[in-house]
CSV table of C-alpha atoms in Angstrom, one decimal:
chain,number,residue,atom,x,y,z
A,1,MET,CA,-11.2,23.4,-6.5
A,2,ASP,CA,-10.1,26.8,-5.2
A,3,GLU,CA,-6.6,26.7,-3.6
A,4,ALA,CA,-7.8,28.3,-0.3
A,5,LEU,CA,-10.6,25.7,-0.1
A,6,LYS,CA,-8.1,22.9,-0.8
A,7,LEU,CA,-5.8,24.2,2.0
A,8,LYS,CA,-8.8,24.3,4.4
A,9,LYS,CA,-9.7,20.7,3.4
A,10,ALA,CA,-6.0,19.7,3.9
A,11,THR,CA,-6.1,21.2,7.4
A,12,TYR,CA,-9.2,19.1,8.1
A,13,HIS,CA,-7.5,16.0,6.8
A,14,LEU,CA,-4.4,16.7,9.0
A,15,TRP,CA,-6.5,16.6,12.1
A,16,THR,CA,-9.0,13.9,11.0
A,17,PHE,CA,-6.1,11.6,9.9
A,18,THR,CA,-4.4,12.2,13.2
A,19,ILE,CA,-7.5,11.4,15.3
A,20,SER,CA,-8.4,8.4,13.2
A,21,LYS,CA,-4.9,7.1,13.4
A,22,MET,CA,-4.7,7.6,17.1
A,23,ILE,CA,-8.0,5.7,17.6
A,24,SER,CA,-6.8,2.8,15.5
A,25,SER,CA,-3.3,2.8,17.0
A,26,LEU,CA,-4.6,3.0,20.6
A,27,GLY,CA,-7.2,0.4,19.8
A,28,SER,CA,-4.5,-1.9,18.4
A,29,ASN,CA,-2.3,-1.5,21.6
A,30,VAL,CA,-5.2,-1.9,24.0
A,31,LEU,CA,-6.5,-5.0,22.1
A,32,GLY,CA,-3.0,-6.5,21.9
A,33,PHE,CA,-2.3,-6.0,25.6
A,34,GLY,CA,-5.8,-6.9,26.8
A,35,ILE,CA,-6.2,-10.0,24.7
A,36,SER,CA,-2.8,-11.2,25.8
A,37,LEU,CA,-3.9,-10.9,29.4
A,38,TYR,CA,-7.1,-12.8,28.6
A,39,ILE,CA,-5.2,-15.6,26.9
A,40,LEU,CA,-2.8,-15.9,29.8
A,41,ALA,CA,-5.7,-16.0,32.3
A,42,MET,CA,-7.5,-18.6,30.2
A,43,THR,CA,-4.6,-20.9,29.5
A,44,GLY,CA,-1.7,-19.9,31.8
A,45,SER,CA,0.5,-20.8,28.8
A,46,ALA,CA,3.3,-18.7,27.4
A,47,THR,CA,3.1,-20.8,24.2
A,48,SER,CA,-0.5,-19.7,23.7
A,49,PHE,CA,0.6,-16.1,24.1
A,50,ALA,CA,3.4,-16.7,21.5
A,51,VAL,CA,1.0,-18.3,19.0
A,52,ASN,CA,-1.2,-15.2,19.3
A,53,MET,CA,1.8,-13.0,18.4
A,54,ILE,CA,2.5,-15.2,15.4
A,55,CYS,CA,-1.1,-14.8,14.3
A,56,SER,CA,-0.5,-11.0,14.3
A,57,ILE,CA,3.0,-11.0,12.6
A,58,ILE,CA,2.7,-13.5,9.8
A,59,PRO,CA,-0.4,-12.1,8.0
A,60,ARG,CA,1.1,-8.6,8.2
A,61,THR,CA,4.4,-9.7,6.7
A,62,LEU,CA,2.9,-11.9,3.9
A,63,LEU,CA,0.1,-9.5,2.9
A,64,ALA,CA,1.8,-6.2,3.0
A,65,PRO,CA,2.9,-6.3,-0.8
A,66,ILE,CA,-0.7,-7.3,-1.8
A,67,ALA,CA,-2.1,-4.4,0.3
A,68,GLY,CA,0.4,-2.1,-1.5
A,69,MET,CA,-0.6,-3.3,-4.9
A,70,MET,CA,-4.3,-2.8,-4.1
A,71,ALA,CA,-3.6,0.7,-2.8
A,72,ASP,CA,-1.9,1.5,-6.2
A,73,LYS,CA,-4.4,-0.2,-8.4
A,74,TYR,CA,-7.7,0.7,-6.8
A,75,SER,CA,-9.3,3.8,-5.1
A,76,LYS,CA,-7.8,4.1,-1.7
A,77,LYS,CA,-10.9,5.3,0.2
A,78,PRO,CA,-13.0,2.2,-0.4
A,79,ILE,CA,-10.0,0.0,0.7
A,80,ILE,CA,-9.7,1.8,4.0
A,81,LEU,CA,-13.4,1.9,4.6
A,82,ILE,CA,-14.0,-1.8,3.8
A,83,ALA,CA,-11.0,-2.8,5.9
A,84,GLN,CA,-12.2,-0.7,8.8
A,85,ALA,CA,-15.8,-2.1,8.5
A,86,CYS,CA,-14.3,-5.6,8.5
A,87,THR,CA,-12.5,-4.7,11.8
A,88,VAL,CA,-15.8,-3.7,13.4
A,89,LEU,CA,-17.5,-6.9,12.1
A,90,THR,CA,-14.6,-9.0,13.4
A,91,MET,CA,-15.0,-7.6,16.9
A,92,GLY,CA,-18.8,-8.1,16.5
A,93,GLY,CA,-18.2,-11.7,15.4
A,94,LEU,CA,-16.0,-12.5,18.4
A,95,LEU,CA,-18.6,-10.8,20.7
A,96,THR,CA,-21.4,-12.9,19.2
A,97,TYR,CA,-19.4,-16.1,19.4
A,98,SER,CA,-18.5,-15.5,23.0
A,99,SER,CA,-22.1,-14.8,23.9
A,100,ILE,CA,-23.3,-18.0,22.4
A,101,PHE,CA,-20.5,-20.5,22.9
A,102,GLY,CA,-18.2,-18.8,25.4
A,103,MET,CA,-14.8,-17.5,24.7
A,104,SER,CA,-12.2,-19.8,23.2
A,105,VAL,CA,-8.5,-19.4,22.5
A,106,THR,CA,-9.0,-20.5,18.8
A,107,ALA,CA,-11.6,-17.8,18.3
A,108,ILE,CA,-9.1,-15.2,19.7
A,109,TYR,CA,-6.4,-16.5,17.3
A,110,ILE,CA,-8.7,-16.1,14.3
A,111,THR,CA,-9.8,-12.6,15.4
A,112,THR,CA,-6.1,-11.6,15.9
A,113,ALA,CA,-5.2,-12.9,12.4
A,114,ILE,CA,-8.2,-11.1,10.7
A,115,TYR,CA,-7.4,-7.9,12.6
A,116,SER,CA,-3.8,-8.1,11.5
A,117,ILE,CA,-5.0,-8.4,7.9
A,118,THR,CA,-7.4,-5.4,8.1
A,119,SER,CA,-4.9,-3.2,9.9
A,120,THR,CA,-2.2,-4.0,7.3
A,121,PHE,CA,-4.5,-2.8,4.5
A,122,ILE,CA,-5.5,0.3,6.5
A,123,GLY,CA,-1.9,1.2,7.5
A,124,ILE,CA,-0.3,0.8,4.1
A,125,THR,CA,-3.1,2.5,2.2
A,126,PHE,CA,-3.0,5.4,4.6
A,127,SER,CA,0.8,5.7,4.4
A,128,SER,CA,0.6,5.8,0.6
A,129,SER,CA,-2.2,8.5,0.8
A,130,ILE,CA,-0.6,11.2,3.0
A,131,ALA,CA,0.8,13.2,0.0
A,132,SER,CA,-2.7,13.1,-1.5
A,133,LEU,CA,-4.4,14.3,1.7
A,134,VAL,CA,-2.3,17.3,2.6
A,135,ASP,CA,-0.2,19.9,0.8
A,136,GLY,CA,3.5,19.4,0.3
A,137,GLU,CA,4.4,22.1,2.9
A,138,ARG,CA,2.7,20.0,5.6
A,139,LEU,CA,4.0,16.6,4.7
A,140,GLN,CA,6.5,16.6,7.6
A,141,LYS,CA,3.8,17.8,10.0
A,142,ALA,CA,1.4,15.0,8.9
A,143,THR,CA,4.2,12.4,9.2
A,144,SER,CA,5.2,13.6,12.7
A,145,PHE,CA,1.5,13.6,13.8
A,146,ASN,CA,1.4,10.0,12.6
A,147,GLN,CA,4.4,9.3,14.9
A,148,ALA,CA,2.8,11.2,17.7
A,149,SER,CA,-0.4,9.1,17.5
A,150,LEU,CA,1.8,5.9,17.7
A,151,SER,CA,3.6,7.2,20.8
A,152,VAL,CA,0.4,8.2,22.6
A,153,ALA,CA,-0.9,4.7,21.8
A,154,ALA,CA,2.3,3.2,23.1
A,155,ILE,CA,1.9,5.1,26.4
A,156,GLY,CA,-1.8,4.7,26.9
A,157,GLY,CA,-2.4,1.3,25.3
A,158,PRO,CA,-1.0,-1.0,28.0
A,159,ALA,CA,-2.5,1.2,30.7
A,160,LEU,CA,-5.9,1.2,29.2
A,161,GLY,CA,-5.7,-2.5,28.3
A,162,GLY,CA,-4.7,-3.4,31.8
A,163,MET,CA,-7.4,-1.2,33.4
A,164,MET,CA,-10.1,-2.6,31.1
A,165,TYR,CA,-9.0,-6.2,31.8
A,166,GLY,CA,-9.3,-5.5,35.5
A,167,PHE,CA,-12.6,-3.7,35.5
A,168,VAL,CA,-14.7,-4.9,32.5
A,169,SER,CA,-15.7,-8.3,31.0
A,170,ILE,CA,-14.3,-9.3,27.6
A,171,GLU,CA,-17.8,-8.6,26.1
A,172,VAL,CA,-17.7,-4.9,27.2
A,173,PHE,CA,-14.0,-4.8,26.1
A,174,LEU,CA,-15.1,-5.8,22.6
A,175,ILE,CA,-18.1,-3.4,22.5
A,176,ILE,CA,-15.8,-0.5,23.3
A,177,HIS,CA,-13.5,-1.5,20.5
A,178,MET,CA,-16.4,-1.8,18.0
A,179,ALA,CA,-17.4,1.8,19.0
A,180,ALA,CA,-13.9,3.1,18.6
A,181,TYR,CA,-13.4,1.5,15.1
A,182,ALA,CA,-16.8,2.6,14.0
A,183,THR,CA,-15.9,6.2,15.0
A,184,ALA,CA,-12.7,5.9,12.9
A,185,PHE,CA,-14.8,4.6,10.0
A,186,LEU,CA,-17.1,7.7,10.1
A,187,LEU,CA,-14.1,10.1,10.2
A,188,GLU,CA,-12.4,8.4,7.3
A,189,ALA,CA,-15.6,8.4,5.3
A,190,THR,CA,-15.5,12.3,5.3
A,191,MET,CA,-11.9,12.4,3.8
A,192,ASP,CA,-11.1,13.2,0.2
A,193,PHE,CA,-8.2,10.9,-0.7
A,194,LYS,CA,-7.8,12.5,-4.2
A,195,LEU,CA,-7.4,16.1,-2.9
A,196,TYR,CA,-3.8,16.5,-4.0
A,197,SER,CA,-3.6,13.4,-6.2
A,198,LYS,CA,-1.8,13.7,-9.5
A,199,LYS,CA,-2.6,10.2,-10.6
A,200,GLU,CA,-4.6,9.7,-13.7
A,201,ASP,CA,-7.0,6.8,-13.9
A,202,LYS,CA,-5.9,4.3,-16.6
A,203,SER,CA,-8.3,1.7,-17.8
A,204,GLU,CA,-5.6,-0.5,-19.2
A,205,GLY,CA,-4.0,-0.7,-15.8
A,206,ASP,CA,-7.0,-2.5,-14.5
A,207,LYS,CA,-6.3,-5.4,-16.9
A,208,GLU,CA,-2.9,-6.1,-15.4
A,209,SER,CA,-2.7,-9.1,-13.1
A,210,PHE,CA,-1.4,-8.9,-9.5
A,211,LEU,CA,1.8,-10.6,-10.6
A,212,GLN,CA,2.4,-8.1,-13.3
A,213,ASN,CA,1.7,-5.3,-10.9
A,214,PHE,CA,4.1,-6.8,-8.4
A,215,LYS,CA,6.9,-7.2,-11.0
A,216,GLU,CA,6.2,-3.6,-12.3
A,217,GLY,CA,6.6,-2.3,-8.7
A,218,PHE,CA,10.0,-4.1,-8.4
A,219,ARG,CA,11.1,-2.8,-11.8
A,220,TYR,CA,10.2,0.7,-10.7
A,221,LEU,CA,12.1,0.4,-7.4
A,222,LYS,CA,15.2,-0.7,-9.3
A,223,THR,CA,15.2,2.6,-11.1
A,224,LYS,CA,15.1,4.5,-7.7
A,225,ARG,CA,18.4,3.7,-6.2
A,226,VAL,CA,17.9,6.1,-3.2
A,227,VAL,CA,14.5,4.5,-2.3
A,228,LEU,CA,16.1,1.0,-2.5
A,229,ILE,CA,18.8,2.1,-0.1
A,230,ILE,CA,16.1,3.4,2.3
A,231,ILE,CA,14.4,0.0,2.2
A,232,TRP,CA,17.7,-1.9,2.8
A,233,ALA,CA,18.6,0.5,5.6
A,234,ALA,CA,15.2,-0.1,7.2
A,235,LEU,CA,15.8,-3.8,7.0
A,236,TRP,CA,19.2,-3.7,8.7
A,237,ILE,CA,18.0,-1.2,11.4
A,238,ASN,CA,15.1,-3.6,12.3
A,239,PHE,CA,17.4,-6.6,12.3
A,240,PHE,CA,20.0,-5.1,14.6
A,241,PHE,CA,17.5,-3.4,16.9
A,242,SER,CA,16.1,-6.9,17.6
A,243,ALA,CA,19.1,-7.0,19.9
A,244,LEU,CA,17.4,-4.2,21.9
A,245,SER,CA,14.0,-5.8,21.9
A,246,VAL,CA,15.5,-9.1,23.2
A,247,GLY,CA,18.5,-7.8,25.1
A,248,GLY,CA,16.9,-4.8,26.7
A,249,THR,CA,14.6,-6.8,29.0
A,250,TYR,CA,17.3,-9.5,29.5
A,251,VAL,CA,19.9,-7.0,30.7
A,252,LEU,CA,17.5,-5.1,33.0
A,253,VAL,CA,15.9,-8.2,34.5
A,254,GLN,CA,18.5,-11.0,34.5
A,255,LEU,CA,21.8,-9.1,34.7
A,256,LEU,CA,21.0,-5.9,36.6
A,257,HIS,CA,17.9,-7.1,38.6
A,258,VAL,CA,15.9,-3.9,38.0
A,259,ASN,CA,12.5,-3.9,39.8
A,260,SER,CA,9.6,-4.7,37.4
A,261,ARG,CA,7.9,-1.4,38.4
A,262,HIS,CA,11.0,0.5,37.4
A,263,ILE,CA,11.2,-1.4,34.1
A,264,GLY,CA,7.7,-0.2,33.3
A,265,ILE,CA,8.9,3.4,33.9
A,266,ILE,CA,12.0,2.9,31.7
A,267,GLU,CA,9.9,1.5,28.8
A,268,ALA,CA,7.2,4.2,29.2
A,269,SER,CA,9.9,6.9,29.1
A,270,GLY,CA,10.7,5.7,25.5
A,271,ALA,CA,7.1,6.4,24.5
A,272,VAL,CA,7.4,9.9,26.1
A,273,GLY,CA,10.6,10.6,24.1
A,274,MET,CA,8.8,9.5,20.9
A,275,LEU,CA,6.0,12.0,21.6
A,276,VAL,CA,8.3,14.9,22.3
A,277,ALA,CA,10.3,14.2,19.2
A,278,SER,CA,7.1,14.0,17.1
A,279,ILE,CA,5.9,17.4,18.5
A,280,TYR,CA,9.3,18.9,17.7
A,281,PHE,CA,9.0,17.8,14.0
A,282,ALA,CA,5.4,19.1,13.8
A,283,THR,CA,6.5,22.6,14.8
A,284,ARG,CA,9.7,23.0,12.8
A,285,LYS,CA,10.2,23.6,9.1
A,286,GLN,CA,10.7,20.7,6.7
A,287,VAL,CA,14.2,19.1,6.8
A,288,LYS,CA,16.2,20.2,3.8
A,289,TYR,CA,18.2,17.0,3.4
A,290,PRO,CA,16.1,14.1,4.9
A,291,LEU,CA,18.5,11.3,4.1
A,292,LEU,CA,21.5,13.1,5.6
A,293,PHE,CA,19.4,14.0,8.7
A,294,SER,CA,18.3,10.3,9.0
A,295,LYS,CA,21.9,9.1,8.6
A,296,ARG,CA,23.1,11.1,11.5
A,297,SER,CA,20.1,9.9,13.6
A,298,ILE,CA,20.8,6.2,12.8
A,299,LEU,CA,24.5,6.7,13.9
A,300,LEU,CA,23.3,8.2,17.2
A,301,LEU,CA,20.8,5.3,17.6
A,302,ALA,CA,23.7,2.9,17.1
A,303,ILE,CA,25.9,4.7,19.6
A,304,SER,CA,23.0,4.7,22.1
A,305,LEU,CA,22.7,0.9,21.6
A,306,GLY,CA,26.4,0.6,22.4
A,307,LEU,CA,26.1,2.9,25.5
A,308,MET,CA,23.5,0.6,26.9
A,309,THR,CA,26.4,-1.7,28.0
A,310,VAL,CA,28.0,0.9,30.3
A,311,PRO,CA,26.4,-0.4,33.5
A,312,LEU,CA,27.5,-3.9,32.6
A,313,TRP,CA,31.2,-2.7,32.7
A,314,ILE,CA,31.0,-0.2,35.6
A,315,ASP,CA,29.2,-0.6,38.9
A,316,PHE,CA,26.5,2.0,39.3
A,317,PRO,CA,24.2,2.7,42.4
A,318,TYR,CA,20.7,1.3,41.7
A,319,ILE,CA,19.1,4.7,41.3
A,320,TRP,CA,21.7,5.7,38.7
A,321,ILE,CA,21.1,2.5,36.7
A,322,VAL,CA,17.3,3.4,36.5
A,323,ILE,CA,18.1,7.0,35.5
A,324,PHE,CA,20.7,5.9,33.0
A,325,TYR,CA,18.3,3.6,31.2
A,326,ILE,CA,15.5,6.1,31.3
A,327,THR,CA,17.9,8.4,29.4
A,328,ILE,CA,18.9,5.7,27.0
A,329,PHE,CA,15.4,4.7,26.2
A,330,ILE,CA,14.4,8.3,25.6
A,331,SER,CA,17.3,8.7,23.2
A,332,PHE,CA,16.3,5.5,21.4
A,333,SER,CA,12.8,6.9,20.8
A,334,VAL,CA,14.0,10.5,19.9
A,335,PHE,CA,16.6,9.2,17.4
A,336,GLY,CA,14.1,6.7,16.1
A,337,VAL,CA,11.6,9.5,15.2
A,338,PHE,CA,14.4,11.6,13.8
A,339,THR,CA,15.2,8.6,11.5
A,340,ASN,CA,11.7,7.7,10.5
A,341,THR,CA,10.0,11.1,10.0
A,342,PRO,CA,12.4,12.5,7.3
A,343,ILE,CA,12.5,9.1,5.6
A,344,GLY,CA,8.7,8.9,5.6
A,345,VAL,CA,8.5,12.4,4.0
A,346,MET,CA,11.1,11.3,1.4
A,347,MET,CA,9.2,8.2,0.5
A,348,GLN,CA,6.1,10.4,-0.1
A,349,THR,CA,8.1,12.8,-2.4
A,350,GLU,CA,10.5,10.5,-4.1
A,351,VAL,CA,8.1,7.7,-5.1
A,352,GLU,CA,5.5,8.4,-7.7
A,353,GLU,CA,1.9,8.1,-6.5
A,354,GLU,CA,1.1,5.1,-8.7
A,355,TYR,CA,3.9,3.1,-7.1
A,356,ARG,CA,3.7,4.4,-3.5
A,357,GLY,CA,1.5,1.6,-2.1
A,358,ARG,CA,3.8,-1.1,-3.5
A,359,ALA,CA,6.9,0.7,-2.2
A,360,PHE,CA,5.4,0.9,1.4
A,361,GLY,CA,4.2,-2.7,1.1
A,362,ILE,CA,7.7,-4.0,0.2
A,363,LEU,CA,9.2,-1.8,2.9
A,364,GLU,CA,6.9,-3.2,5.5
A,365,THR,CA,7.4,-6.8,4.4
A,366,MET,CA,11.2,-6.6,4.3
A,367,ALA,CA,11.4,-4.7,7.6
A,368,GLY,CA,8.8,-6.9,9.3
A,369,ALA,CA,10.4,-10.2,8.1
A,370,MET,CA,13.7,-9.3,9.8
A,371,MET,CA,12.1,-8.7,13.3
A,372,PRO,CA,11.1,-12.4,13.9
A,373,LEU,CA,14.4,-13.6,12.4
A,374,GLY,CA,16.4,-11.1,14.5
A,375,THR,CA,14.5,-11.9,17.6
A,376,LEU,CA,15.2,-15.6,17.2
A,377,LEU,CA,18.9,-15.2,16.4
A,378,PHE,CA,19.6,-12.7,19.2
A,379,GLY,CA,17.6,-14.9,21.6
A,380,LEU,CA,20.0,-17.7,20.9
A,381,LEU,CA,23.1,-15.4,21.1
A,382,PHE,CA,22.1,-13.9,24.4
A,383,ASP,CA,22.0,-17.5,25.8
A,384,LYS,CA,25.5,-18.3,24.5
A,385,PHE,CA,27.5,-15.1,24.8
A,386,PRO,CA,27.9,-12.1,27.2
A,387,ALA,CA,25.3,-9.5,26.6
A,388,GLN,CA,27.7,-6.5,26.4
A,389,TRP,CA,29.6,-8.0,23.5
A,390,ILE,CA,26.4,-8.7,21.5
A,391,LEU,CA,25.1,-5.2,22.0
A,392,LEU,CA,28.5,-3.6,21.2
A,393,GLY,CA,28.8,-5.9,18.1
A,394,SER,CA,25.3,-4.9,16.9
A,395,SER,CA,26.1,-1.2,17.5
A,396,SER,CA,29.3,-1.5,15.5
A,397,PHE,CA,27.8,-3.4,12.6
A,398,LEU,CA,25.0,-0.8,12.4
A,399,ILE,CA,27.5,2.0,12.3
A,400,ILE,CA,29.5,0.3,9.6
A,401,ILE,CA,26.5,-0.5,7.4
A,402,THR,CA,25.1,3.0,7.8
A,403,LEU,CA,28.4,4.7,6.9
A,404,TYR,CA,28.6,2.4,3.8
A,405,MET,CA,25.0,2.5,2.6
A,406,LEU,CA,24.6,6.2,3.2
A,407,ARG,CA,28.1,7.3,2.1
A,408,SER,CA,28.8,10.7,0.7
A,409,SER,CA,28.4,9.6,-3.0
A,410,VAL,CA,24.9,8.3,-2.3
A,411,LEU,CA,23.9,11.5,-0.5
A,412,LYS,CA,25.3,13.6,-3.4
A,413,GLU,CA,23.4,11.5,-5.8
A,414,ALA,CA,20.2,12.1,-3.8
A,415,TYR,CA,21.0,15.8,-3.4
A,416,PRO,CA,23.2,17.2,-6.1
A,417,GLU,CA,22.8,20.6,-4.5
A,418,LEU,CA,24.5,19.3,-1.4
A,419,ALA,CA,27.7,18.7,-3.3
A,420,LYS,CA,27.6,22.3,-4.5
A,421,GLU,CA,27.1,23.6,-1.0
A,422,THR,CA,30.0,21.5,0.3
A,423,LYS,CA,32.3,22.8,-2.4
A,424,SER,CA,31.2,26.4,-1.7
A,425,PHE,CA,31.8,25.9,2.0
A,426,LYS,CA,35.3,24.5,1.4
A,427,LEU,CA,36.1,27.4,-1.0
A,428,THR,CA,34.9,30.0,1.6
A,429,GLU,CA,37.1,28.4,4.2
A,430,LYS,CA,40.2,28.6,2.0
A,431,ILE,CA,39.5,32.3,1.2
A,432,GLN,CA,39.1,33.1,4.9
A,433,GLN,CA,42.4,31.4,5.8
A,434,PRO,CA,45.2,34.0,6.4
């Protein structure tokens, strides 16, 4: 294919991918929020709400490696289209069931679990496809657009979900979702997932079992020390930031008695910060040293987590408490995007195409598995110990782990040219000294 035509197609992919991802992400947020409200209205039980969350988390965590293996072994486009079609059929199945038998909590649980499975296959396959959809110069832009779609979904999802819950029946709610996912299906059907692919089809690879593929993926990752470090860093970040997901609401509601309306504003400000940071990355040139950039961002994230305790030590006027936490939540989001976007680009460039799906699958499983564990552990800790010490401890541990895992020797191994630049800079300094 002519290079100019490929670039034109890549531009089309960039926008089609963003729109499709936004529809899916927004749909997921609207569905999650709306269905939760329907469950609470039907049962009035927090346990039923928690079970629905488990139905969403467990399939994603368990099936992510399988989704990654399939993305590596088979053509990516059919996987995405089949999964998206299954999503539409699942919504249609729940709609048909509710029309005939009436809505039931069990039917919602089953729908949530199936949706979690299909979205896992779509998400991981798409993540492993970005480098094949767009040219290398626009990898960072594509990754930042992906982050932007997630932030728009985070802002608009709860608002749309709450509005639809208040104004439409669950049948209309499901019909709207079916239409949205069908639109995403049609957009994805027009994409060429092999546009920048360098992978050659190997007939003998088809004869390998899933277990062999899985082992091969792990063997490959063992040879990629920097990628393994990224995966372990993601694991620890997710674990210690469970302290924020549990402690954030606890501190605001129980300790500082912030009004629920203002809590909504504080949490929404985080999504706005995420959107602004994503737009920044979409408009700037590609980061030269992604791992170094992410290291600094993780350290700033950890410091922000520690700063969250300031109003617990010092008495602030109420309005300053709200403003302070709006600023902190914006910083969480900005530094989160500053961490994730360069690492996402690095995963696309450092991992060979035939292993990319498994790498993203393992990353999602390890990071996802730590969230429930961290949530449970920090939930217990916040009941037993002062919140400020837990948050400061989490911040300190995250700083120590980051400084160790992303130490200078690791960065120089990832970027040999960085060591040369450092030596050159030091030499220039000595020459300039009087």
